[in-house]
mmCIF file with all atom_site columns, C-alpha atoms in Angstrom:
data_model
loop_
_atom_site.group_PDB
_atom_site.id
_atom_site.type_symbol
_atom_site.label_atom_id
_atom_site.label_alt_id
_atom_site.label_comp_id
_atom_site.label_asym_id
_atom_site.label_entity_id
_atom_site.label_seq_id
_atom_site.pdbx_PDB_ins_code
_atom_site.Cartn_x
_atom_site.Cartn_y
_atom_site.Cartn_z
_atom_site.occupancy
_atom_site.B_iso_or_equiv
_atom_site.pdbx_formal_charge
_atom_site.auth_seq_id
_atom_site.auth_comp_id
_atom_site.auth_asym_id
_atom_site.auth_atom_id
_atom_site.pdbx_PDB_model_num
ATOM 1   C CA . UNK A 1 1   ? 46.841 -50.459 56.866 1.00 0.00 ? 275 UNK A CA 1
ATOM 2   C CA . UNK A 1 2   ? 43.216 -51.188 55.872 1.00 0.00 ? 276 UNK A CA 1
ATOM 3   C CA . UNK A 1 3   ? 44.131 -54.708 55.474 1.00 0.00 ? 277 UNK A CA 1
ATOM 4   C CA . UNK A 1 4   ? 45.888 -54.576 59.227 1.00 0.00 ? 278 UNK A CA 1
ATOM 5   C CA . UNK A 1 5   ? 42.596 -52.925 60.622 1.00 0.00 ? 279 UNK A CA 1
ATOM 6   C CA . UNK A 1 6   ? 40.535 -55.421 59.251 1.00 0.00 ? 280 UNK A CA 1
ATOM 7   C CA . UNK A 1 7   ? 41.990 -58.386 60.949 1.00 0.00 ? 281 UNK A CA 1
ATOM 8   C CA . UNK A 1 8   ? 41.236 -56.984 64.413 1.00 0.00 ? 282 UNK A CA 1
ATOM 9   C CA . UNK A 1 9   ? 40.160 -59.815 66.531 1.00 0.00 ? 283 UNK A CA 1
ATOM 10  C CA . UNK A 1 10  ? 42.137 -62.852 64.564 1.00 0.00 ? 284 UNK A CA 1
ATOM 11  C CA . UNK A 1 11  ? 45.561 -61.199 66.126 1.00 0.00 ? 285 UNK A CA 1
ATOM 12  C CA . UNK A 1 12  ? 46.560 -61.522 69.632 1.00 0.00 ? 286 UNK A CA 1
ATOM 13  C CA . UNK A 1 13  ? 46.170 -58.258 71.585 1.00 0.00 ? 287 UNK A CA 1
ATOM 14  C CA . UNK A 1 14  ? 45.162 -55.919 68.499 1.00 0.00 ? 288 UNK A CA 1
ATOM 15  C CA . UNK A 1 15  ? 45.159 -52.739 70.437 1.00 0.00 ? 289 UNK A CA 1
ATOM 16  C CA . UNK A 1 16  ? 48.721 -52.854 71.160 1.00 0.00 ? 290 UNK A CA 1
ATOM 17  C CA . UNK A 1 17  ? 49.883 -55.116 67.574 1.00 0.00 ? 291 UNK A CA 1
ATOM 18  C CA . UNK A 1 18  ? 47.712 -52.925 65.350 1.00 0.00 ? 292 UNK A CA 1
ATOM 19  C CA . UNK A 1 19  ? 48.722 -49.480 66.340 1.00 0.00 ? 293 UNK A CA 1
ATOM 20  C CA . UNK A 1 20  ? 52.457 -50.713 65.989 1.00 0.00 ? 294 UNK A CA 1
ATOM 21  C CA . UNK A 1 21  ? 51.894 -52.773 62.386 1.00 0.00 ? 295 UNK A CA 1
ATOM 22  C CA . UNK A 1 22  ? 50.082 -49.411 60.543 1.00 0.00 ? 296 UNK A CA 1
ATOM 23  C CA . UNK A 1 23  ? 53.318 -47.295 60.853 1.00 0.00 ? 297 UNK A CA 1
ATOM 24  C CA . UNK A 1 24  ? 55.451 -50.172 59.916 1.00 0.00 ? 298 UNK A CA 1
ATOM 25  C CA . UNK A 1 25  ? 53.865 -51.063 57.195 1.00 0.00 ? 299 UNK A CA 1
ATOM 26  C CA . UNK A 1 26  ? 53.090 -47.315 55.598 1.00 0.00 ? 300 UNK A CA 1
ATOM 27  C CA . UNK A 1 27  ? 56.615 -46.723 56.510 1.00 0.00 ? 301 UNK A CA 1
ATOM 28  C CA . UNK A 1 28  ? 58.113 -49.831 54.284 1.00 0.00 ? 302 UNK A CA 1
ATOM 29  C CA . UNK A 1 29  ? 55.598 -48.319 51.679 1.00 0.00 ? 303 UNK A CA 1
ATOM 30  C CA . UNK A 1 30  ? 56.700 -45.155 51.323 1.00 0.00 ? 304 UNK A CA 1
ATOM 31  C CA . UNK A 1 31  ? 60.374 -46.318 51.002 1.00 0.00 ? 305 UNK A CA 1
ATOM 32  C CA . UNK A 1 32  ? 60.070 -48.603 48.214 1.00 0.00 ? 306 UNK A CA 1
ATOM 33  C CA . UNK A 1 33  ? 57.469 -46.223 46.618 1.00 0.00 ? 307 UNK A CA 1
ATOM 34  C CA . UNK A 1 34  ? 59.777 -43.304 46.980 1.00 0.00 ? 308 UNK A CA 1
ATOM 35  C CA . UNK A 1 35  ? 62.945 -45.490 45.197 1.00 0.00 ? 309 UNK A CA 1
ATOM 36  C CA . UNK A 1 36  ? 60.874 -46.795 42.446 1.00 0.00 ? 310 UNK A CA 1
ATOM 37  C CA . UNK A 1 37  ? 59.514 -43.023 41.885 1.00 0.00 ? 311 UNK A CA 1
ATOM 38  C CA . UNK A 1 38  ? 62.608 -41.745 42.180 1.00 0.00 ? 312 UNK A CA 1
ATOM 39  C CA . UNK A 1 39  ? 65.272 -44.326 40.054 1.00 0.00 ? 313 UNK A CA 1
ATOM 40  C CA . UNK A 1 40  ? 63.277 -45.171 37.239 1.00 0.00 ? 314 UNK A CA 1
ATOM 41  C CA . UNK A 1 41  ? 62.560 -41.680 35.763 1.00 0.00 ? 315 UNK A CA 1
ATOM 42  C CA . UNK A 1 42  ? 66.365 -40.968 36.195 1.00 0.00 ? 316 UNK A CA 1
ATOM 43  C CA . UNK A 1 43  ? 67.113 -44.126 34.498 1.00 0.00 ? 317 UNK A CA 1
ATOM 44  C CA . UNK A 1 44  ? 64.760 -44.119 31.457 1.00 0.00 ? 318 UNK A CA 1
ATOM 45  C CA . UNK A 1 45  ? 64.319 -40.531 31.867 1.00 0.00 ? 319 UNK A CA 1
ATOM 46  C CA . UNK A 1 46  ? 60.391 -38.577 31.023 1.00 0.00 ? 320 UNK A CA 1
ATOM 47  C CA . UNK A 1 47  ? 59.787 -40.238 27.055 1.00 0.00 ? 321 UNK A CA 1
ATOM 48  C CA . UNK A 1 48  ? 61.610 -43.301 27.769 1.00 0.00 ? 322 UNK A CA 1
ATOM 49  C CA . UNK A 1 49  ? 59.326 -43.559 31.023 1.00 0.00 ? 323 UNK A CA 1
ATOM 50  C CA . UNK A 1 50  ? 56.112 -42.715 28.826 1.00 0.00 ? 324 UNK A CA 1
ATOM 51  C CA . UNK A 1 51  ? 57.079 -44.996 26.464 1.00 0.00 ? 325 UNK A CA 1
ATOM 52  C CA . UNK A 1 52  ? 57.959 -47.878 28.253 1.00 0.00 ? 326 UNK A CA 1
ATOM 53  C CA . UNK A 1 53  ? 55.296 -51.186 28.709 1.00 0.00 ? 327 UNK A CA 1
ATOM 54  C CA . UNK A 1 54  ? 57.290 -52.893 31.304 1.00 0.00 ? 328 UNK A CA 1
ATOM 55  C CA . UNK A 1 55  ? 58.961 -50.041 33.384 1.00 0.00 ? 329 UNK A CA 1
ATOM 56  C CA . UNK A 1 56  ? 60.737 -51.732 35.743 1.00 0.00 ? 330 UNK A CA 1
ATOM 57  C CA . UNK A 1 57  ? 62.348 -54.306 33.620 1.00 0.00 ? 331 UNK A CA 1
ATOM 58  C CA . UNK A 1 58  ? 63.376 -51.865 30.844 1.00 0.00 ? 332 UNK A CA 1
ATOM 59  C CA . UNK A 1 59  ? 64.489 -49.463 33.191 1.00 0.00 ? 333 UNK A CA 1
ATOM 60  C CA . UNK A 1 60  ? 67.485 -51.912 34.857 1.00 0.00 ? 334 UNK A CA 1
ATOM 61  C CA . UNK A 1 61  ? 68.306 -53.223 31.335 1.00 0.00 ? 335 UNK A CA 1
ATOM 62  C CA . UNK A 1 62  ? 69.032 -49.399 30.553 1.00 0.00 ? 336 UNK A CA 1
ATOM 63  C CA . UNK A 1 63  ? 70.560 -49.625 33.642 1.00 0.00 ? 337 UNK A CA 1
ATOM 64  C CA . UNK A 1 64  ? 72.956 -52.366 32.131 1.00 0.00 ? 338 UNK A CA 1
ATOM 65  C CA . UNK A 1 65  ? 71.626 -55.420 34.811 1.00 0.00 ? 339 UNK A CA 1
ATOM 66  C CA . UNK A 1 66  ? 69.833 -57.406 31.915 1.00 0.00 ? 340 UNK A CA 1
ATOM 67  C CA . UNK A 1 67  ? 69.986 -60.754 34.574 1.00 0.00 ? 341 UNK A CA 1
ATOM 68  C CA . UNK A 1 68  ? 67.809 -58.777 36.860 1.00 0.00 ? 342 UNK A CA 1
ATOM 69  C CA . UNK A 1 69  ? 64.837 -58.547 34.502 1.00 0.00 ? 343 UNK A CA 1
ATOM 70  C CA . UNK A 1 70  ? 64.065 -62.305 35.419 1.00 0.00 ? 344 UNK A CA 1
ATOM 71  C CA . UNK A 1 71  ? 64.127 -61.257 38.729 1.00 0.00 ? 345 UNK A CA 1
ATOM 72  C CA . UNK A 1 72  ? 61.900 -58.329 38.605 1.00 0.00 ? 346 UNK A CA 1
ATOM 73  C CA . UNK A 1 73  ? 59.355 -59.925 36.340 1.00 0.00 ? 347 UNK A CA 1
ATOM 74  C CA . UNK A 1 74  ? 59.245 -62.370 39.327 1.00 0.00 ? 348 UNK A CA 1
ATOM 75  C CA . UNK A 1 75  ? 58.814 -59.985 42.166 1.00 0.00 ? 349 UNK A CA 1
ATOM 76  C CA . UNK A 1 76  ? 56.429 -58.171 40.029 1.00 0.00 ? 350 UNK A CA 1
ATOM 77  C CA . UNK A 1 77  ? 54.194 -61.193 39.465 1.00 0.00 ? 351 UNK A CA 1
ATOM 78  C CA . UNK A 1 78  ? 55.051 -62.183 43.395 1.00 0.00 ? 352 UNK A CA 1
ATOM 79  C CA . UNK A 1 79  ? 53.375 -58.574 44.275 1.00 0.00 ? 353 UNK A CA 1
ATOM 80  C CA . UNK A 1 80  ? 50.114 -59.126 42.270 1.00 0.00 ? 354 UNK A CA 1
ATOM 81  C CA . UNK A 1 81  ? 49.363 -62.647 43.921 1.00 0.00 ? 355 UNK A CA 1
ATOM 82  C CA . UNK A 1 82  ? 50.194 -60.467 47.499 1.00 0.00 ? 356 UNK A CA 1
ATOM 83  C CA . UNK A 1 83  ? 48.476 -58.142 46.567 1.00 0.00 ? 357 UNK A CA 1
ATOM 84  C CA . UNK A 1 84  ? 45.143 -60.628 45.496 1.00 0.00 ? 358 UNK A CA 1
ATOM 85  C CA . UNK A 1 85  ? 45.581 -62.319 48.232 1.00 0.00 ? 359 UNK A CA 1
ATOM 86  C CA . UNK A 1 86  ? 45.571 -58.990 50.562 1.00 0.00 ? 360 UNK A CA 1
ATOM 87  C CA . UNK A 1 87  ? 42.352 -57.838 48.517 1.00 0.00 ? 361 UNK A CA 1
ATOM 88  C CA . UNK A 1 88  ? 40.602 -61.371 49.402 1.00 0.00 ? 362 UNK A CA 1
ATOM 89  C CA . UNK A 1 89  ? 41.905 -61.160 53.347 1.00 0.00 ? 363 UNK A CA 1
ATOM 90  C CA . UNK A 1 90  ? 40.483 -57.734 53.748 1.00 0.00 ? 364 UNK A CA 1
ATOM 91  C CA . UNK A 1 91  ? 36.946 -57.964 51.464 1.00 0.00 ? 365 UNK A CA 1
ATOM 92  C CA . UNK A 1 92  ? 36.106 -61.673 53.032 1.00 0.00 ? 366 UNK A CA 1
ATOM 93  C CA . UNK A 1 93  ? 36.701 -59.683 56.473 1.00 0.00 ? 367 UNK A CA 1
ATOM 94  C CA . UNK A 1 94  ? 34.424 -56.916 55.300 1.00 0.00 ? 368 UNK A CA 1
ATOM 95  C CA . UNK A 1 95  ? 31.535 -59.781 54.126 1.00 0.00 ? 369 UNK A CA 1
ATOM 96  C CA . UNK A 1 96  ? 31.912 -61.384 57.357 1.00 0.00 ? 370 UNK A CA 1
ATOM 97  C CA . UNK A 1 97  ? 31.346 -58.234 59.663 1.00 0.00 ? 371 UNK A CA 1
ATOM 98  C CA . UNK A 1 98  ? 28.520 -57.108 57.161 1.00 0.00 ? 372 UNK A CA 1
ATOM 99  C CA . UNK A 1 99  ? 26.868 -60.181 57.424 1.00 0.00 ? 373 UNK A CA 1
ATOM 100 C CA . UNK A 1 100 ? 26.551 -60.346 61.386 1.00 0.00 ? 374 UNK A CA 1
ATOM 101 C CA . UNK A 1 101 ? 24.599 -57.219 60.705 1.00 0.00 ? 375 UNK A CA 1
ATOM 102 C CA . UNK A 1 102 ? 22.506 -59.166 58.406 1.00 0.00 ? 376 UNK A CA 1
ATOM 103 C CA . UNK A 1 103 ? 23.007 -56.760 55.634 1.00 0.00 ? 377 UNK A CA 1
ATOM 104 C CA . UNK A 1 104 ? 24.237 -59.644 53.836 1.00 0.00 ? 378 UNK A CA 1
ATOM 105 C CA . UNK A 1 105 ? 23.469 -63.188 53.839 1.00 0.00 ? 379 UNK A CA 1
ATOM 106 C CA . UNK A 1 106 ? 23.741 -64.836 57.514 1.00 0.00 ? 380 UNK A CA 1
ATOM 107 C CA . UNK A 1 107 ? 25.721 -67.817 56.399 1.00 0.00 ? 381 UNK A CA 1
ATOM 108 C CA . UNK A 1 108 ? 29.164 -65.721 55.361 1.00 0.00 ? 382 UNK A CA 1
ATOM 109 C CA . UNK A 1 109 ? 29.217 -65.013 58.869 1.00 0.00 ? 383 UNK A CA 1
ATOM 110 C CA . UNK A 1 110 ? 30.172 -68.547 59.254 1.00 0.00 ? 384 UNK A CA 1
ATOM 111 C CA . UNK A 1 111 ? 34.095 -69.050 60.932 1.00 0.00 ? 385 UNK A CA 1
ATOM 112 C CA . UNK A 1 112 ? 35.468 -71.990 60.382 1.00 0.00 ? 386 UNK A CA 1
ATOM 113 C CA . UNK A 1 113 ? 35.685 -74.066 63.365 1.00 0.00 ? 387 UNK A CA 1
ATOM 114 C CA . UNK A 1 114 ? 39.638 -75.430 63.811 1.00 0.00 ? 388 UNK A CA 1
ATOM 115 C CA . UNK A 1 115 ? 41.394 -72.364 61.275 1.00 0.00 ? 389 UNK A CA 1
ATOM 116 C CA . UNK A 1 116 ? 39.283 -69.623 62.930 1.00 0.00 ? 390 UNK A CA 1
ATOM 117 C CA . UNK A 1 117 ? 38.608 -67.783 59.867 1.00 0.00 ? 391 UNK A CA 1
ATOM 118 C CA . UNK A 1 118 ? 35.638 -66.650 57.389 1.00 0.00 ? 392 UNK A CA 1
ATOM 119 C CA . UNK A 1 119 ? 36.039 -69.713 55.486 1.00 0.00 ? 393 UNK A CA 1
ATOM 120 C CA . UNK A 1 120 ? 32.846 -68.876 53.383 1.00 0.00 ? 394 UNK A CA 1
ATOM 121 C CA . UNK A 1 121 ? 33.550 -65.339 53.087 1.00 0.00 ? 395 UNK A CA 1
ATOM 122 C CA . UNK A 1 122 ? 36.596 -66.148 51.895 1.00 0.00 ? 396 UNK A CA 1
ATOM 123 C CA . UNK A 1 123 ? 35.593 -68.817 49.183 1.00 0.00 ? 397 UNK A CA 1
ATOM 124 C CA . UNK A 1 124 ? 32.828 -66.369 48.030 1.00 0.00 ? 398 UNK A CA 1
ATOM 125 C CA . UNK A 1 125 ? 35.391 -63.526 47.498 1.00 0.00 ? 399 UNK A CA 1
ATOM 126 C CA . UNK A 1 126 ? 37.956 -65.951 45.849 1.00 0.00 ? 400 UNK A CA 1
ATOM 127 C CA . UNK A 1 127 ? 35.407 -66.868 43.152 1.00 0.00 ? 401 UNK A CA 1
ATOM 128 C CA . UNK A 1 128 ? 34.372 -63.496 42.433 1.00 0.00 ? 402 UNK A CA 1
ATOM 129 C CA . UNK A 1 129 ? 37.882 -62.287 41.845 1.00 0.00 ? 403 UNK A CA 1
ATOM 130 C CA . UNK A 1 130 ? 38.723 -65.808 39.871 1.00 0.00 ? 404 UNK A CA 1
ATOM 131 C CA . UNK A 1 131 ? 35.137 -64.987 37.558 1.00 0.00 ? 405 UNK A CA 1
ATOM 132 C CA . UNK A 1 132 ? 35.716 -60.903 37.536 1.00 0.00 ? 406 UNK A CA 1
ATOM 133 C CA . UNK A 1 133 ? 39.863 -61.933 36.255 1.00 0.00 ? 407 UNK A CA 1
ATOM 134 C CA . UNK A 1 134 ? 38.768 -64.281 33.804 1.00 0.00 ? 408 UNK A CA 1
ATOM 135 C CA . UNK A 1 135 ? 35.904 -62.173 31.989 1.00 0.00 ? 409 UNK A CA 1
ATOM 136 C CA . UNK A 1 136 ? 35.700 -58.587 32.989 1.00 0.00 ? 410 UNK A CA 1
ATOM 137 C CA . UNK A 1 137 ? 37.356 -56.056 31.321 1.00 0.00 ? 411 UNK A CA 1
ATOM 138 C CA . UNK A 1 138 ? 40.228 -55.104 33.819 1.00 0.00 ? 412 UNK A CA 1
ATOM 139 C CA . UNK A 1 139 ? 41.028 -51.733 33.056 1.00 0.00 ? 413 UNK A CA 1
ATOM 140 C CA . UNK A 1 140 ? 37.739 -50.919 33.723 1.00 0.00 ? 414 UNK A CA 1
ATOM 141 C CA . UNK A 1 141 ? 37.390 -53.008 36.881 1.00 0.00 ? 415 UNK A CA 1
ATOM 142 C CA . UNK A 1 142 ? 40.178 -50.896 38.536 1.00 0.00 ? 416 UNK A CA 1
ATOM 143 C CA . UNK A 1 143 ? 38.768 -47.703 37.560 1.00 0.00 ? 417 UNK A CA 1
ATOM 144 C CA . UNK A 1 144 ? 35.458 -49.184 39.374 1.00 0.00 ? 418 UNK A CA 1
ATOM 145 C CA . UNK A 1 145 ? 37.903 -50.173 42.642 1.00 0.00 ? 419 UNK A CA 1
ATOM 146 C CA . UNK A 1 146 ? 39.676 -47.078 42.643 1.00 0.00 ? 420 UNK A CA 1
ATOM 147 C CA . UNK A 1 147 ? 36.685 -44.846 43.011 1.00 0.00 ? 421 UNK A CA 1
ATOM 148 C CA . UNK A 1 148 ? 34.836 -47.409 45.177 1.00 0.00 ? 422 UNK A CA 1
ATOM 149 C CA . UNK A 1 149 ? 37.686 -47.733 47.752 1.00 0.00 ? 423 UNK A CA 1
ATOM 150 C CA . UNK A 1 150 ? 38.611 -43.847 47.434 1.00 0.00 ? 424 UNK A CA 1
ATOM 151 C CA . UNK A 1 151 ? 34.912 -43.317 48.422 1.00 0.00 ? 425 UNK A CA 1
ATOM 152 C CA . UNK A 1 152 ? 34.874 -45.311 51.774 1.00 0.00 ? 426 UNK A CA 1
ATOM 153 C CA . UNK A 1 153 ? 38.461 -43.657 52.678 1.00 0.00 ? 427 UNK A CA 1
ATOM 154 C CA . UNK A 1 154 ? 36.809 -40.733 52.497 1.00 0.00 ? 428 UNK A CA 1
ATOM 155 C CA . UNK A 1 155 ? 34.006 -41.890 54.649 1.00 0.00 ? 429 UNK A CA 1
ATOM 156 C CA . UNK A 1 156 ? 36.822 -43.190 57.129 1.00 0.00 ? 430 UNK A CA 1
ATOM 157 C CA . UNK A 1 157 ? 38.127 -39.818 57.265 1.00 0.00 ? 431 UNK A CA 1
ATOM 158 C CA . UNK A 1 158 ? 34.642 -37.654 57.758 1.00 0.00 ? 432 UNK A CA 1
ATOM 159 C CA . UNK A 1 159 ? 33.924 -40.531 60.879 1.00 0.00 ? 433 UNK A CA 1
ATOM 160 C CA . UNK A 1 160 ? 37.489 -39.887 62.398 1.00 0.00 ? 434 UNK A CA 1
ATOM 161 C CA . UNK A 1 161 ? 36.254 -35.631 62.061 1.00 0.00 ? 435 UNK A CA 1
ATOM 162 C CA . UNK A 1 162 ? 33.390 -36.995 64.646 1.00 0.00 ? 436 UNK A CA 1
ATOM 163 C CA . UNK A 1 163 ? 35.876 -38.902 67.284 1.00 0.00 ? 437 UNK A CA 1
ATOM 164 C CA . UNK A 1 164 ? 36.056 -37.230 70.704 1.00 0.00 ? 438 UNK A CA 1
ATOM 165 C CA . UNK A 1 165 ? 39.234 -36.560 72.333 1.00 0.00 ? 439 UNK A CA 1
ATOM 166 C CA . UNK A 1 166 ? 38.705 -39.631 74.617 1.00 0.00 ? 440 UNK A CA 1
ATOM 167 C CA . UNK A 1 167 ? 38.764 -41.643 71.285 1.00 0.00 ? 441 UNK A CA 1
ATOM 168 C CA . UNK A 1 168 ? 41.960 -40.653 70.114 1.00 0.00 ? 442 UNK A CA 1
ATOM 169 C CA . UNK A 1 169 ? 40.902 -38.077 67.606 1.00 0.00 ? 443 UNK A CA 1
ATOM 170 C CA . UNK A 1 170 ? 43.672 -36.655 65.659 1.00 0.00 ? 444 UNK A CA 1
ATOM 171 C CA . UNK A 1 171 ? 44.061 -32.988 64.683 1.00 0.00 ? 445 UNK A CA 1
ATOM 172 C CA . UNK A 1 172 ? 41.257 -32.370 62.727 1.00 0.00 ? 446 UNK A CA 1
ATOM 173 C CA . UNK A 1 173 ? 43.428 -30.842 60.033 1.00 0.00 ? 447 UNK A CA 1
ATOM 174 C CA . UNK A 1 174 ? 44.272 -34.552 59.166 1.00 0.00 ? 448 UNK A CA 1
ATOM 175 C CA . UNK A 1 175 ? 40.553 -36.125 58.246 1.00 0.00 ? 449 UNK A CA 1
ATOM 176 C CA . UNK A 1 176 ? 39.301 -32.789 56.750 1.00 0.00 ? 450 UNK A CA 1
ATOM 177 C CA . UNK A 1 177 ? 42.995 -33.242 54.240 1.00 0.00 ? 451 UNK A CA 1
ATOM 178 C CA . UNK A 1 178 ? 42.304 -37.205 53.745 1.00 0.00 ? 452 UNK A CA 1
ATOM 179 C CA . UNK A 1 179 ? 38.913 -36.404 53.053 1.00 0.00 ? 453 UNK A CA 1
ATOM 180 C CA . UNK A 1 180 ? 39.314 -33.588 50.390 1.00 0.00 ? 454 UNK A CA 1
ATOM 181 C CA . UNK A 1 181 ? 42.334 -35.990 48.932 1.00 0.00 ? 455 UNK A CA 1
ATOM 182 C CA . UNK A 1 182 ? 40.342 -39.099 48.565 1.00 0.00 ? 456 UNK A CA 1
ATOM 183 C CA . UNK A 1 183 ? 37.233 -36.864 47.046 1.00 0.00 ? 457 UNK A CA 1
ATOM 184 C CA . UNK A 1 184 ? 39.554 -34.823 44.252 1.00 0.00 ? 458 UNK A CA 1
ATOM 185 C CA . UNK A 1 185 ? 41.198 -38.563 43.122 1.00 0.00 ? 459 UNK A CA 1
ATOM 186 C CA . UNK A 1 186 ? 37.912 -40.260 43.057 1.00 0.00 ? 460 UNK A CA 1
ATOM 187 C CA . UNK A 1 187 ? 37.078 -37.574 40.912 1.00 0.00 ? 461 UNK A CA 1
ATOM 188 C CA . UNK A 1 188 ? 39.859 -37.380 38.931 1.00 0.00 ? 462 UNK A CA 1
ATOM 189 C CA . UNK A 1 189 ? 39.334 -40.678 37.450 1.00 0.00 ? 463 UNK A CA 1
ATOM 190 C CA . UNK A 1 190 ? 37.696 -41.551 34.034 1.00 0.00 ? 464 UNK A CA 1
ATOM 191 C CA . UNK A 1 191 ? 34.169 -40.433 34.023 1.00 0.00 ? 465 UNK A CA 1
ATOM 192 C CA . UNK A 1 192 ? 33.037 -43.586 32.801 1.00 0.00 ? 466 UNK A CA 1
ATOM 193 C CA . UNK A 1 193 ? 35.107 -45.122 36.314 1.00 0.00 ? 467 UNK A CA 1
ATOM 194 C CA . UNK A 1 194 ? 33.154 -42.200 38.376 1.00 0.00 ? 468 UNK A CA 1
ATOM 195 C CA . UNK A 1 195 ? 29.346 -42.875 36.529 1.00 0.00 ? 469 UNK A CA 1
ATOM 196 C CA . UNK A 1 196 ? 29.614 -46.474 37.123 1.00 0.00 ? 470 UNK A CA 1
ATOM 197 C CA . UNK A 1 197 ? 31.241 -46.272 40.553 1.00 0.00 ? 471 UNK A CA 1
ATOM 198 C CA . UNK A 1 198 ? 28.308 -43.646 41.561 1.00 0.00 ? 472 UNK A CA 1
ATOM 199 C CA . UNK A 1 199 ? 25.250 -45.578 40.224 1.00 0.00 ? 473 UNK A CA 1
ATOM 200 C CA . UNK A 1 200 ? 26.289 -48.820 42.436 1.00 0.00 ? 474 UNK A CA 1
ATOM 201 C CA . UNK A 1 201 ? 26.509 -46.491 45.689 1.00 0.00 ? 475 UNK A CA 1
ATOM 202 C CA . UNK A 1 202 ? 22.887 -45.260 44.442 1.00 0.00 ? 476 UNK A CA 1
ATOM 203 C CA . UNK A 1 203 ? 21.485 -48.402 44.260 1.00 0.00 ? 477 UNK A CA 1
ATOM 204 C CA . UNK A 1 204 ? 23.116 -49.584 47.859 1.00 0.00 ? 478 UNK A CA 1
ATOM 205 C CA . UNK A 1 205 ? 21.823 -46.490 49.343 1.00 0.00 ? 479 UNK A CA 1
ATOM 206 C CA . UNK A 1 206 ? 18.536 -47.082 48.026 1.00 0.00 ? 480 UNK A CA 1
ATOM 207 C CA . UNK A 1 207 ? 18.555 -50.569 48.525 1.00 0.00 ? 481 UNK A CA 1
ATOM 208 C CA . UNK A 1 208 ? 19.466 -50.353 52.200 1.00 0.00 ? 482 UNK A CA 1
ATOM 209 C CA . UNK A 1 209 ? 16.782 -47.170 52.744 1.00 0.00 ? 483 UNK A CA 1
ATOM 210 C CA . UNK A 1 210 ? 14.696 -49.510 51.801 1.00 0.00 ? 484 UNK A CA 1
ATOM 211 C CA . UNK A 1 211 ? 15.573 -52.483 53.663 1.00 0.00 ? 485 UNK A CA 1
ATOM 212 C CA . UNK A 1 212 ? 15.421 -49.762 56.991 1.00 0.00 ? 486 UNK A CA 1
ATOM 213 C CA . UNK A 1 213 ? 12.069 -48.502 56.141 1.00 0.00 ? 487 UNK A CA 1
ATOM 214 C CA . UNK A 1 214 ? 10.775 -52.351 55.958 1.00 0.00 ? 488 UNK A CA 1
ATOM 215 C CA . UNK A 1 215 ? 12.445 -53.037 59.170 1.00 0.00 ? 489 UNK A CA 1
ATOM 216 C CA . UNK A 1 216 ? 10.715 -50.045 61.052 1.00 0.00 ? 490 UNK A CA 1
ATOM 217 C CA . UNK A 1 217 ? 7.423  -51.016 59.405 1.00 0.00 ? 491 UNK A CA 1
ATOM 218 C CA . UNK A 1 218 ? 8.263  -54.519 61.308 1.00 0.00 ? 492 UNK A CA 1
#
């Protein structure tokens, strides 16, 4: 849905498209989530599950389907380029809205003329990904995500606590539960995921307390 959000005024007539693509999309979520959760442990069952490197594939050869592992090896590696290509959409999105405020360099706020898009954003974003894939340690560049993205949900879910009524504020119940979720998994993770995850929101703060104090100074 953060994805959908993001892409606000590239789709025709957002407030009515958006507000009908979010449930859609969570709801096609939660379905497959809730049959892979569901049929693999009951397949491999708990040790062959903890044992297992490729859970998926082993579990529909246990399953007796050996000509599907092709198939799900495919739709697994399909679903990592989506979901690449859904981190790039969203994060050149981001870059482009954070440079019009000139927290970042003016020039990713460039949209490309005939496509309409972020076109430098975009490029930008690609490389990073392309350099972090190709030298970074990746388990530790997920633990890094995770607690970055878990930390701006949460700040998604203390703004919606401030909407008024007029804004379409939900029942506060719902930002004050998102909000203690996202905090408990972020966390939850590996401390050395949490340490390095904190020191680069330290150094943003900092930087852009900072940048504010030069600007008033101005």
């Amino acid at each position: 849905y953060a994805r959908i959000a993001t892409l606000g005024e590239e789709v025709r007539d957002p407030a009515r498209t958006i507000p009908r693509a979010i449930p859609v999309a969570l709801g096609v979520t939660l379905v497959v989530y809730t049959l892979v959760a569901v049929s693999v442990p009951m397949v491999l069952g708990p040790e062959g599950l903890a044992r297992a490197t490729a859970p998926l594939s082993e579990a529909v050869r246990a399953a007796g389907a050996d000509w599907l592992v092709p198939v799900v090896r495919i739709g697994a590696a399909a679903a990592a380029l989506g979901s690449l290509l859904a981190l790039i959409l969203g994060v050149s999105r981001t870059i482009l809205a954070m440079a019009r405020d000139r927290h970042l360099p003016p020039a990713l706020a460039a949209v490309h003329p005939k496509f309409q898009v972020p076109h430098r954003a975009e490029l930008l974003v690609g490389a990073v990904v392309a350099v972090a894939a190709a030298t970074a340690d990746l388990r530790g560049a997920i633990g890094f995500s995770s607690f970055g993205v878990l930390v701006y949900y949460a700040v998604a879910n203390a703004s919606a606590w401030t909407l008024t009524p007029d804004e379409g504020r939900p029942n506060r119940l719902i930002p004050a539960a998102g909000l203690a979720g996202c905090l408990v998994l972020a966390f939850a993770l590996p401390l050395s995921s949490v340490v390095s995850g904190a020191v680069v929101l330290a150094l943003g703060t900092a930087v852009h307390a900072v940048r504010r104090a030069l600007g008033a100074r101005g």
